[in-house]
XYZ file of C-alpha atoms in Angstrom:
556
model
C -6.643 26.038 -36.654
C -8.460 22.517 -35.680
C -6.562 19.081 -36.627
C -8.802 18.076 -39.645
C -8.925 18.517 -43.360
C -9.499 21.390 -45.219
C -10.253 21.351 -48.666
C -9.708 24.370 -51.097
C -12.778 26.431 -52.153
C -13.409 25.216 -55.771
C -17.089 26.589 -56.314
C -18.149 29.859 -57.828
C -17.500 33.042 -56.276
C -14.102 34.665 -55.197
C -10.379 35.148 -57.304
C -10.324 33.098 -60.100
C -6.868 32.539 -60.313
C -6.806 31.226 -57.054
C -9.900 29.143 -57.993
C -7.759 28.038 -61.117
C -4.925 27.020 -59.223
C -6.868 24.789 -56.360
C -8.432 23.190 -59.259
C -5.253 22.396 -61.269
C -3.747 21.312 -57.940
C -6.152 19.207 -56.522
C -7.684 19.540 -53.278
C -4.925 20.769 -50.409
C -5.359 19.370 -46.700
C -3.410 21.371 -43.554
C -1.750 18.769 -41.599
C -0.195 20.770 -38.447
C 0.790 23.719 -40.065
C 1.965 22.166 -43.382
C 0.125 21.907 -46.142
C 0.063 18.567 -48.230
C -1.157 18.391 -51.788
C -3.352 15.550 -52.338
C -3.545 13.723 -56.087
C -5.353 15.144 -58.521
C -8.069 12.093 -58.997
C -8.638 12.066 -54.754
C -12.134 13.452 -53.934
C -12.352 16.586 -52.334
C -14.858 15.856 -50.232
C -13.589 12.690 -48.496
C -10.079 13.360 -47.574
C -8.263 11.188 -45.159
C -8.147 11.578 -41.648
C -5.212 13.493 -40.287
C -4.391 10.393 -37.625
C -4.234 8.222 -40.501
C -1.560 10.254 -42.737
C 0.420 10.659 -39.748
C 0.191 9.103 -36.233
C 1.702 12.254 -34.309
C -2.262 13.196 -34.697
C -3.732 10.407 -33.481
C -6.009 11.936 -30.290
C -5.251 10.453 -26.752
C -6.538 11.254 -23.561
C -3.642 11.344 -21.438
C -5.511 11.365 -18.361
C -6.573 7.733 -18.765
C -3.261 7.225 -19.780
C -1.755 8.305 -16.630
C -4.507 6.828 -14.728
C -3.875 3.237 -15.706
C -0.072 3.513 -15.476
C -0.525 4.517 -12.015
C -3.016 2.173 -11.120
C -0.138 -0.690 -12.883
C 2.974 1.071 -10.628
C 0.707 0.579 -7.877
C -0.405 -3.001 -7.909
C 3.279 -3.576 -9.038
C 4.554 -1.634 -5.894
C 2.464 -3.893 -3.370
C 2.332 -7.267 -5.441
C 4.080 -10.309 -3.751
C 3.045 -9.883 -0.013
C 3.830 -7.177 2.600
C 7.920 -8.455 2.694
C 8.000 -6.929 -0.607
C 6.106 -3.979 -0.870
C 7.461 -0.411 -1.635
C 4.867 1.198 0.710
C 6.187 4.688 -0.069
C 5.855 4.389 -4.174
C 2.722 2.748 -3.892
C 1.694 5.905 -1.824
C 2.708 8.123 -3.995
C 1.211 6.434 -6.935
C -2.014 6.555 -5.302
C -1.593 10.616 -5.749
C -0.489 9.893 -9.350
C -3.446 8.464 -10.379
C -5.575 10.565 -7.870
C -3.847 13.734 -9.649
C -5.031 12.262 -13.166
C -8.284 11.718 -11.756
C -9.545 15.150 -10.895
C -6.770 17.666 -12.930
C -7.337 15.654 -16.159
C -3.512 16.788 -16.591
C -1.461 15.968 -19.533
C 1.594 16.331 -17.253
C 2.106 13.266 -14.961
C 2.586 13.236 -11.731
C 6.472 12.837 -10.638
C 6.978 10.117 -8.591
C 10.501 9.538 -9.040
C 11.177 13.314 -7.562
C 8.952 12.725 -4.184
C 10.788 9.617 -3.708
C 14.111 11.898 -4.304
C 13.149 14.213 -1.807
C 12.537 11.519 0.713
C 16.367 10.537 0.177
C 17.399 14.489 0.963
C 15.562 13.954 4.087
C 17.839 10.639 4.626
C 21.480 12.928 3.684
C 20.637 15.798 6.192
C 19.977 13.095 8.800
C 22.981 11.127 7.907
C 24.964 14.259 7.547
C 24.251 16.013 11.093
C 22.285 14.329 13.535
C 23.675 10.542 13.222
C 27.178 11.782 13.870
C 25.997 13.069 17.003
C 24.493 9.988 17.677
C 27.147 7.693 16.309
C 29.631 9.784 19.113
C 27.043 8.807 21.525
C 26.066 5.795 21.618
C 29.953 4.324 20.795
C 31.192 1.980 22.989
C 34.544 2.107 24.652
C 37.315 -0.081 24.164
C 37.588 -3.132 26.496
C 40.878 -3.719 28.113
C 42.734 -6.840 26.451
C 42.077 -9.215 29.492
C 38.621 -8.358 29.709
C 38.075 -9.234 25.947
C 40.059 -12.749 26.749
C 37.428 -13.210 29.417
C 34.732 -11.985 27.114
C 35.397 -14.694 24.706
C 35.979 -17.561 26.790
C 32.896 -17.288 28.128
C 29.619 -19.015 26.518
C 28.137 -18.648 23.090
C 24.584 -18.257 24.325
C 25.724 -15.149 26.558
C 27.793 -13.901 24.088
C 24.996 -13.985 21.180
C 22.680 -12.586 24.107
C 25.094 -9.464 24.454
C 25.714 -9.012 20.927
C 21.643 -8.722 20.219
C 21.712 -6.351 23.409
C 24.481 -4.063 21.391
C 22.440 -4.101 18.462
C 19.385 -3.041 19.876
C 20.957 -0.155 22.146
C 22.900 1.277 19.064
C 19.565 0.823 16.539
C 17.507 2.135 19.538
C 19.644 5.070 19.824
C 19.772 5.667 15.820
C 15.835 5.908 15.875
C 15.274 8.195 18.944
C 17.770 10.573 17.175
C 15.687 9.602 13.242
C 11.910 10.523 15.444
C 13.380 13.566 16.742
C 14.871 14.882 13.294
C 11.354 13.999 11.881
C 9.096 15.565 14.957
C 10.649 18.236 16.162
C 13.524 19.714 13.796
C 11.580 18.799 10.712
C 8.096 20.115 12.272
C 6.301 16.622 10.982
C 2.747 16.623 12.544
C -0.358 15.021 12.877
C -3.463 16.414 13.356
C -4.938 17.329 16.975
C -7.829 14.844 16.528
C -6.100 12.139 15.319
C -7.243 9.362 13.015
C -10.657 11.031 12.181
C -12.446 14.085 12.296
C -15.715 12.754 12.232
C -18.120 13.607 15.308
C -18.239 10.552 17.130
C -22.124 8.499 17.332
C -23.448 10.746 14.223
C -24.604 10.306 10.798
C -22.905 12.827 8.582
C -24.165 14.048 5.108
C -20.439 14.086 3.622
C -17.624 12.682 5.247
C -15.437 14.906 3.237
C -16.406 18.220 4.925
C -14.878 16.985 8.425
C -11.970 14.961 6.543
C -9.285 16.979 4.929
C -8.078 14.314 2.068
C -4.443 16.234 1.952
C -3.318 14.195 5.108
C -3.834 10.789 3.235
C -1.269 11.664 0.719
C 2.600 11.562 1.204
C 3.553 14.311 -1.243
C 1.259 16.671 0.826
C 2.526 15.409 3.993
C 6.039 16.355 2.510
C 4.800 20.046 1.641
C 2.849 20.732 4.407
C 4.706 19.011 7.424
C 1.596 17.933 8.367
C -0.429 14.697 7.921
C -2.630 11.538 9.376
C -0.749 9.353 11.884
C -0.746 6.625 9.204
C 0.878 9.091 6.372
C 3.863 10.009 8.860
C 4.335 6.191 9.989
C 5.177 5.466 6.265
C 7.417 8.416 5.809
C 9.150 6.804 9.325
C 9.280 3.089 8.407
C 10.732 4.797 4.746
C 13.299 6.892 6.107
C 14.676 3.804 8.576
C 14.717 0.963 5.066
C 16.497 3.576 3.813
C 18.949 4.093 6.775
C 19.472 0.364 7.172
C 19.939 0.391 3.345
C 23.367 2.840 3.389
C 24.668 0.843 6.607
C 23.427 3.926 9.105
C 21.156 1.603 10.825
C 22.486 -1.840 12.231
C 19.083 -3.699 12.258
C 15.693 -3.502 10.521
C 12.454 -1.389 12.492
C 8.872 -1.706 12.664
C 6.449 1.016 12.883
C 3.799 0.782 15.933
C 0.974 3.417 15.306
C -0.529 3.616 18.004
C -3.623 3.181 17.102
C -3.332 6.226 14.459
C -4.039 8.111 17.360
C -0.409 9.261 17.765
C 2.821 10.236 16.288
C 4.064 6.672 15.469
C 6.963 5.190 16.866
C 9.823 3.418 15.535
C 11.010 -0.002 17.295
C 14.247 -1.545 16.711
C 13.858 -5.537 15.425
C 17.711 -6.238 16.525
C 17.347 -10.227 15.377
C 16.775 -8.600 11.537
C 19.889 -7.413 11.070
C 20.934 -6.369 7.156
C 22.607 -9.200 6.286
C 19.762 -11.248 7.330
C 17.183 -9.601 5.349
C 19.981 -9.463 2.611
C 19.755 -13.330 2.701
C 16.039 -13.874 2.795
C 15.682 -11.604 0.153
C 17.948 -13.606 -1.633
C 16.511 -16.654 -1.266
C 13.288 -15.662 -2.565
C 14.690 -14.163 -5.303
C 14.594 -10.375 -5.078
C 17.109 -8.629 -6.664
C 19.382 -5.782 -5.682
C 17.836 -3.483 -7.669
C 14.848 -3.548 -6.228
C 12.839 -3.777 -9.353
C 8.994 -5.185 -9.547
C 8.331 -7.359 -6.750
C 11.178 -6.564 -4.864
C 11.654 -4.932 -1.571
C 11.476 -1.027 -0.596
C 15.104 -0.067 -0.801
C 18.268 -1.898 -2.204
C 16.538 -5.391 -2.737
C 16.012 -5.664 1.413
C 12.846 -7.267 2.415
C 10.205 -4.620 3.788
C 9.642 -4.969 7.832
C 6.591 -1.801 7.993
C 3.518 -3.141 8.102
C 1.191 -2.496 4.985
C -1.577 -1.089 7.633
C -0.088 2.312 7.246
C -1.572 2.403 3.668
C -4.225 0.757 4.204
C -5.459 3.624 6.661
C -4.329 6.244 4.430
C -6.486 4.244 2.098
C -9.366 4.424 4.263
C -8.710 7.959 4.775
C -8.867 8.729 1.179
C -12.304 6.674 0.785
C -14.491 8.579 3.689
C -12.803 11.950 2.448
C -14.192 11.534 -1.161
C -17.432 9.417 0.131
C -20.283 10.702 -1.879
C -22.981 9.622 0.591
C -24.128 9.722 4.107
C -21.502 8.560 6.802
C -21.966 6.844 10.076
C -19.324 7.366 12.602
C -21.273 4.988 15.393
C -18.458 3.374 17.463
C -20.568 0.134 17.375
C -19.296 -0.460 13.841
C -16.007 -0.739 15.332
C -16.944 -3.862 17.580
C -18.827 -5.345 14.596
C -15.898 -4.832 11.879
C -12.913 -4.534 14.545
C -10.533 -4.215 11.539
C -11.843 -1.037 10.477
C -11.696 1.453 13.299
C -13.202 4.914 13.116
C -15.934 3.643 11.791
C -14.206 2.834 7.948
C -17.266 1.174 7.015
C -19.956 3.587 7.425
C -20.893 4.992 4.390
C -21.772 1.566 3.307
C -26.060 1.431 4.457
C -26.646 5.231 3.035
C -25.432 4.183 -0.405
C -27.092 0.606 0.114
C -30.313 2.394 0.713
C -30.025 4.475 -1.908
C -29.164 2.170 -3.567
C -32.605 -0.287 -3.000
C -34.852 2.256 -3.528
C -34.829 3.740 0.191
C -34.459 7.276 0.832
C -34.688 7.319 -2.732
C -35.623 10.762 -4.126
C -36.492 11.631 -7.504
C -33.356 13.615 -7.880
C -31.022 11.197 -6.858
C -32.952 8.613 -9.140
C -32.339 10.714 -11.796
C -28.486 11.289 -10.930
C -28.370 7.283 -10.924
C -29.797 6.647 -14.113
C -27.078 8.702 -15.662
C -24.214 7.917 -13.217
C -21.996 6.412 -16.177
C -22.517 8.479 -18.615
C -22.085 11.805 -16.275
C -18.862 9.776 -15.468
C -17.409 8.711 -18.847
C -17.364 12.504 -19.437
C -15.840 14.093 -16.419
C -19.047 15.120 -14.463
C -18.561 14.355 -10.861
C -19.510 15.773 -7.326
C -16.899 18.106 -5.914
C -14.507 17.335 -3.103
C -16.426 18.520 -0.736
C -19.530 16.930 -1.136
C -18.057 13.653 -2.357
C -16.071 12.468 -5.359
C -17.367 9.782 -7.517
C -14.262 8.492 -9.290
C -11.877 9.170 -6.888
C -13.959 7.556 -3.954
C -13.813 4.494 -5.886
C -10.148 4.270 -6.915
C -9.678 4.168 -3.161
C -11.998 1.587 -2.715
C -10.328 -0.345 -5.599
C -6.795 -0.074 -3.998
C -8.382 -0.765 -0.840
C -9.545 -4.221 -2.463
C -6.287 -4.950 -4.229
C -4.215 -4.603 -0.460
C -6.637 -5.518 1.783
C -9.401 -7.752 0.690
C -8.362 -10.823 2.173
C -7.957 -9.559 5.501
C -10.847 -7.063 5.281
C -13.844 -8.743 2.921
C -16.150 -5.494 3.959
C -14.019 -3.653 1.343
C -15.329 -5.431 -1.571
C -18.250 -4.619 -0.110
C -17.871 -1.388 -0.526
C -16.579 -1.451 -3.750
C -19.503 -2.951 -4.974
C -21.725 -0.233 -3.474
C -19.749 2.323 -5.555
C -19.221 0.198 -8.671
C -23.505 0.544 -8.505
C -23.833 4.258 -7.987
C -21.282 4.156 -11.071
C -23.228 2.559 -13.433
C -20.864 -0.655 -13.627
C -23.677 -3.130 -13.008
C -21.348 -6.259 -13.754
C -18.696 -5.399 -11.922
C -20.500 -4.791 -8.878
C -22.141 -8.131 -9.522
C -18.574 -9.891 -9.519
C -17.920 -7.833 -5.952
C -20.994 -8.288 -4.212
C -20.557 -12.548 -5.371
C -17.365 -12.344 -3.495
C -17.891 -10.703 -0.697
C -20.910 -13.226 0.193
C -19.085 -15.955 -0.281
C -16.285 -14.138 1.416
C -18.895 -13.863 4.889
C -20.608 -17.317 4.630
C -20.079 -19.371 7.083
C -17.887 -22.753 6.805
C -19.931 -25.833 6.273
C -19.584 -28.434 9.374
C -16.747 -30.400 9.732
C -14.058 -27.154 8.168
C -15.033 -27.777 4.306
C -14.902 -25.047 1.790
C -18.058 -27.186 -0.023
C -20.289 -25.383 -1.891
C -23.625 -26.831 -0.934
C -26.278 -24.509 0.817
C -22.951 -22.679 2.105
C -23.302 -19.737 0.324
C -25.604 -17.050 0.857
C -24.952 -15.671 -2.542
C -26.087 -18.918 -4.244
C -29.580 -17.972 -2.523
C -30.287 -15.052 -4.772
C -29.010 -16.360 -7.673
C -30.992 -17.285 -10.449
C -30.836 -21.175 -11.959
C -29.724 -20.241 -15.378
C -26.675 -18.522 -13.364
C -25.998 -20.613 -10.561
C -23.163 -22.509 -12.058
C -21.238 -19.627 -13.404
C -20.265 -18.644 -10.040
C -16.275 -19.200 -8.977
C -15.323 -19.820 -12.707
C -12.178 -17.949 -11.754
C -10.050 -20.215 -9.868
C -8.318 -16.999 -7.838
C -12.484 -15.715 -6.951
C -13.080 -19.444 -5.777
C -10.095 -19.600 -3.798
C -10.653 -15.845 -2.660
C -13.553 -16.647 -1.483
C -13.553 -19.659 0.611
C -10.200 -18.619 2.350
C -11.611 -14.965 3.161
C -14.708 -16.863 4.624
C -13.091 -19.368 6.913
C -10.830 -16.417 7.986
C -13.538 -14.094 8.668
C -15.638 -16.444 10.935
C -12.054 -17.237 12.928
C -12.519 -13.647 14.040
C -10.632 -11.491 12.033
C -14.165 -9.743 10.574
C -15.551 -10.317 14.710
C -16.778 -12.821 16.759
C -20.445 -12.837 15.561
C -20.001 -12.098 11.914
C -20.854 -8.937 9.703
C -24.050 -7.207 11.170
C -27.317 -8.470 10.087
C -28.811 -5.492 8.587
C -25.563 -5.364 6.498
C -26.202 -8.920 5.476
C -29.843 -7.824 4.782
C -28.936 -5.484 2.386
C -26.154 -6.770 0.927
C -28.670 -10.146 -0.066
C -31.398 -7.073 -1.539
C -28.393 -5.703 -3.553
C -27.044 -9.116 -5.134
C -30.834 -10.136 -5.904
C -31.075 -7.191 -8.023
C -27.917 -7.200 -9.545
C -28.608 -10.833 -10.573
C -31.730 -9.608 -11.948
C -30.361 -7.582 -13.754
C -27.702 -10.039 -15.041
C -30.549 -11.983 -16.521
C -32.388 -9.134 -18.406
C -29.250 -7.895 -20.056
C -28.005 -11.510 -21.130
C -24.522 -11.773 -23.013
C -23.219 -8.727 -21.611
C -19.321 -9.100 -21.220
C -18.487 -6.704 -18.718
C -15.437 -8.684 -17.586
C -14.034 -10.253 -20.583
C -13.979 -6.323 -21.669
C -11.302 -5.116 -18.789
C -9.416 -8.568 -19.443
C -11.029 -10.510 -16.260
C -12.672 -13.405 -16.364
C -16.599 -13.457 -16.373
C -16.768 -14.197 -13.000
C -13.391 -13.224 -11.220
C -13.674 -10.607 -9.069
C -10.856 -7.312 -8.857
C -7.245 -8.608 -7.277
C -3.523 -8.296 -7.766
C -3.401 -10.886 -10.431
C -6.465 -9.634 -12.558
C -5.178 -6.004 -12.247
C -1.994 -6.941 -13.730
C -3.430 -8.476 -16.592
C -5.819 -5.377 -17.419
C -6.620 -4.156 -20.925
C -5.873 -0.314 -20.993
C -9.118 1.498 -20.956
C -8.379 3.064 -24.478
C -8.332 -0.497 -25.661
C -11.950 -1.475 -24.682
C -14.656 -2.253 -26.899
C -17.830 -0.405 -25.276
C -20.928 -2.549 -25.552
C -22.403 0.010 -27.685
C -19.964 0.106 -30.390
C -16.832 2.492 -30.444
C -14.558 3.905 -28.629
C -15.507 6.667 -25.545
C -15.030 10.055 -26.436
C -11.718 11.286 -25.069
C -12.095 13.451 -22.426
C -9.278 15.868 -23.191
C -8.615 17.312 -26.778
């Protein structure tokens, strides 16, 4: 029986006592199951809705639901810098809302019981192996004049030993932790590494040579199996966790190796607990390692946040829906990519611009947001809309300061999705982001930018009304021309396209005047997507579309 009203049968034809008695009774509405009699004098024909009788029966789609609570728990997880990040919950968020994404599930994902197992992981190690280890790596007793001697001797030497101690016992504790993890546990990576891709090729979809499964931890977990970057975060997790119960007498960093490896764990023997115990004190993260604070038990985190960014990147040319080029010489132009993580940008550009444009795919793009708003997108295998950009999204919210080519992405996507001004705000950032610094080190805004040479005049001053886009984008661009994005800048065909793509998207600005694209997700009309903007996000069930109304649920 559907949710709605029902009214009683009151015309001719049929029993007439039971005619008699809907008509003495009024019209009768099913609510659930029950039936409710409505007042004599209410019209039979416009009963109320069930949602407003009773709000159990209000409809929600719990997929956007889950969705933005992920995408929250994530930006949560990673806000306040890389010293406190939980890298492993903001991993398995990422599945969360990836899980939302393409199950449209009205069971959500749990988080709390992949973290759980993680800690099972810690008690067998604690349990068995460190005792071995412990026995081990024990010192023996010194004889009592040898002590005297030990401590008369000078401060420097003796702080120089004690470090020395440290680092043999912590060095000790993590051979025994990578050995639990390689070769009892069975924890691989792949025989190829970071990528799968064919080296110097152009791919139609990334995601038939990528398996996606190895960018997730809760895979990883299952299958004992995942990308370099995937098992350095399960390693850097397992030792914050160690040096969180007192098993572990100093903090460790992760070196990956490139992600061509099994990552290694390296003993930081100045860091000891009670030091990170302090800093984390004095910047005010509590014990209880709530929002903002560190990984485990209010210590600051010491694994660098490149482990999920690569997973991130990972995730992005898995679910690519376009071409991919795996040319190493994108490497030497965007040196913070590696494997090529930026080349599926020129196949959707071109797309995009009206190259290699066929009629099928301009028909696709016309209806990219509707086909989208409803659930309609290309399978994993071939590419995956939505899920492709929720990578590139995260990927913008961890990353974009170090790595302004991700906003370009994002904006690339953001187009193919039918989200004209949000690409708009993307693409503005990214050029200013890669424009050189004036002479003399100024952030000045004259002739500097190259976005301020496609815009219109009606627009030119409402660019960098968002004080974080403004600041954004003249810190990523001095940044970028130090060398971090490579010596010579972005490549110039990139910077070709990328001017094509912000000339039309301006253009398109202009036609459809007083749209409020940003104002509608709770940004500002010209900030662009970041930490501080995604915290302050309207749910999605709370937006006004331009056209009136609400979306249609997806689910029922």
């Amino acid at each position: 029986m559907t949710q709605g009203s029902v009214a009683s049968n009151t015309s001719g034809g049929g029993d007439s006592s039971s005619d008699s008695s809907s008509t003495s009774r009024g019209s009768t509405r099913v609510l659930g199951g029950a039936v409710a009699t409505a007042p004599a004098g209410a019209l039979a024909s416009d009963p109320p809705r069930p949602e407003e009788v009773d709000e159990r029966y209000r409809r929600a789609d719990y997929s956007d639901v889950f969705q933005f609570e992920s995408r929250q728990a994530f930006v949560r997880a990673i806000a306040g810098g890389e010293p406190r990040m939980r890298l492993a919950e903001a991993a398995l968020h990422v599945t969360a809302e990836d899980d939302a994404i393409a199950s449209l599930s009205t069971v959500r994902f749990p988080v709390e019981a992949w973290l759980e197992r993680i800690d099972r992981l810690v008690d067998q190690l604690c349990a068995v192996n460190l005792r071995r280890a412990a026995t081990a790596v024990s010192p023996p007793p010194l004889p009592p004049a040898a002590a005297a001697a030990a401590g008369s001797g000078a401060s420097t030497s003796s702080s120089d030993a004690a470090g020395a101690a440290v680092a043999a016992e912590a060095g000790a504790v993590l051979r025994v932790v990578e050995r639990y993890l390689w070769e009892e546990c069975g924890f691989r990576a792949p025989d190829y590494g970071r990528s799968n891709l064919p080296p110097n090729a152009v791919v139609d979809h990334a995601g038939v040579w990528e398996d996606a499964r190895l960018g997730y931890l809760h895979e990883t977990l299952v299958r004992r199996c995942g990308h370099p970057a995937t098992l350095g975060l399960l390693l850097g997790d397992v030792c914050a966790r160690l040096l969180d119960r007192g098993r572990l007498p100093c903090a460790a960093t992760v070196d990956t190796r490139n992600f061509q490896y099994l990552p290694r764990a390296l003993a930081l023997p100045h860091l000891t607990r009670d030091v990170l115990a302090a800093a984390a004190a004095a910047q005010g993260v509590g014990s209880d390692g709530g929002s903002g604070g560190g990984p485990i038990g209010g210590l600051l985190n010491t694994c660098t946040s490149e482990v999920l960014v690569e997973m991130l990147r990972h995730l992005k040319r898995s679910y690519w829906p376009f071409a991919w080029d795996s040319n190493e010489q994108l490497d030497v132009t965007y040196p913070g990519g590696g494997a090529a993580s930026h080349g599926g940008f020129r196949s959707a550009a071109k797309l995009a611009t009206g190259e290699e444009m066929s009629a099928a795919l301009a028909a696709i793009a016309k209806v990219a947001a509707w086909r989208l708003e409803r659930g309609i997108f290309t399978s994993p295998g071939a590419g995956d809309m939505r899920r492709a950009r929720a990578a590139c999204e995260r990927l913008v919210l961890l990353a974009a300061d170090r790595y302004p080519e991700e906003r370009r992405d994002l904006a690339i996507i953001l187009l193919h999705s039918g989200d004209v001004p949000a690409a708009r705000r993307e693409m503005r950032a990214y050029m200013r982001a890669v424009s050189p610094a004036p002479p003399g080190g100024g952030s000045g805004s004259s002739g500097s930018s190259i976005a301020s040479q496609a815009e219109p005049t009606g627009r030119a001053g409402a660019v960098g009304t968002g004080a974080a886009a403004a600041a954004a984008g003249s810190g990523a661009g001095v940044s970028y021309w130090a060398g971090v994005g490579g010596p010579l800048g972005p490549d110039p065909f990139d910077l070709v396209l990328c001017r094509r793509l912000l000339s039309t998207l301006e253009g398109l600005g202009v036609r459809a005047a007083g749209e409020e694209g940003g104002e509608e997700q709770g940004l500002a009309a010209e900030e662009p997507l970041c930490v501080e903007a995604a915290l302050r996000m309207t749910p999605p069930w709370e937006r006004a579309r331009s056209g009136g109304g609400r979306a249609l649920p997806l689910t029922w």
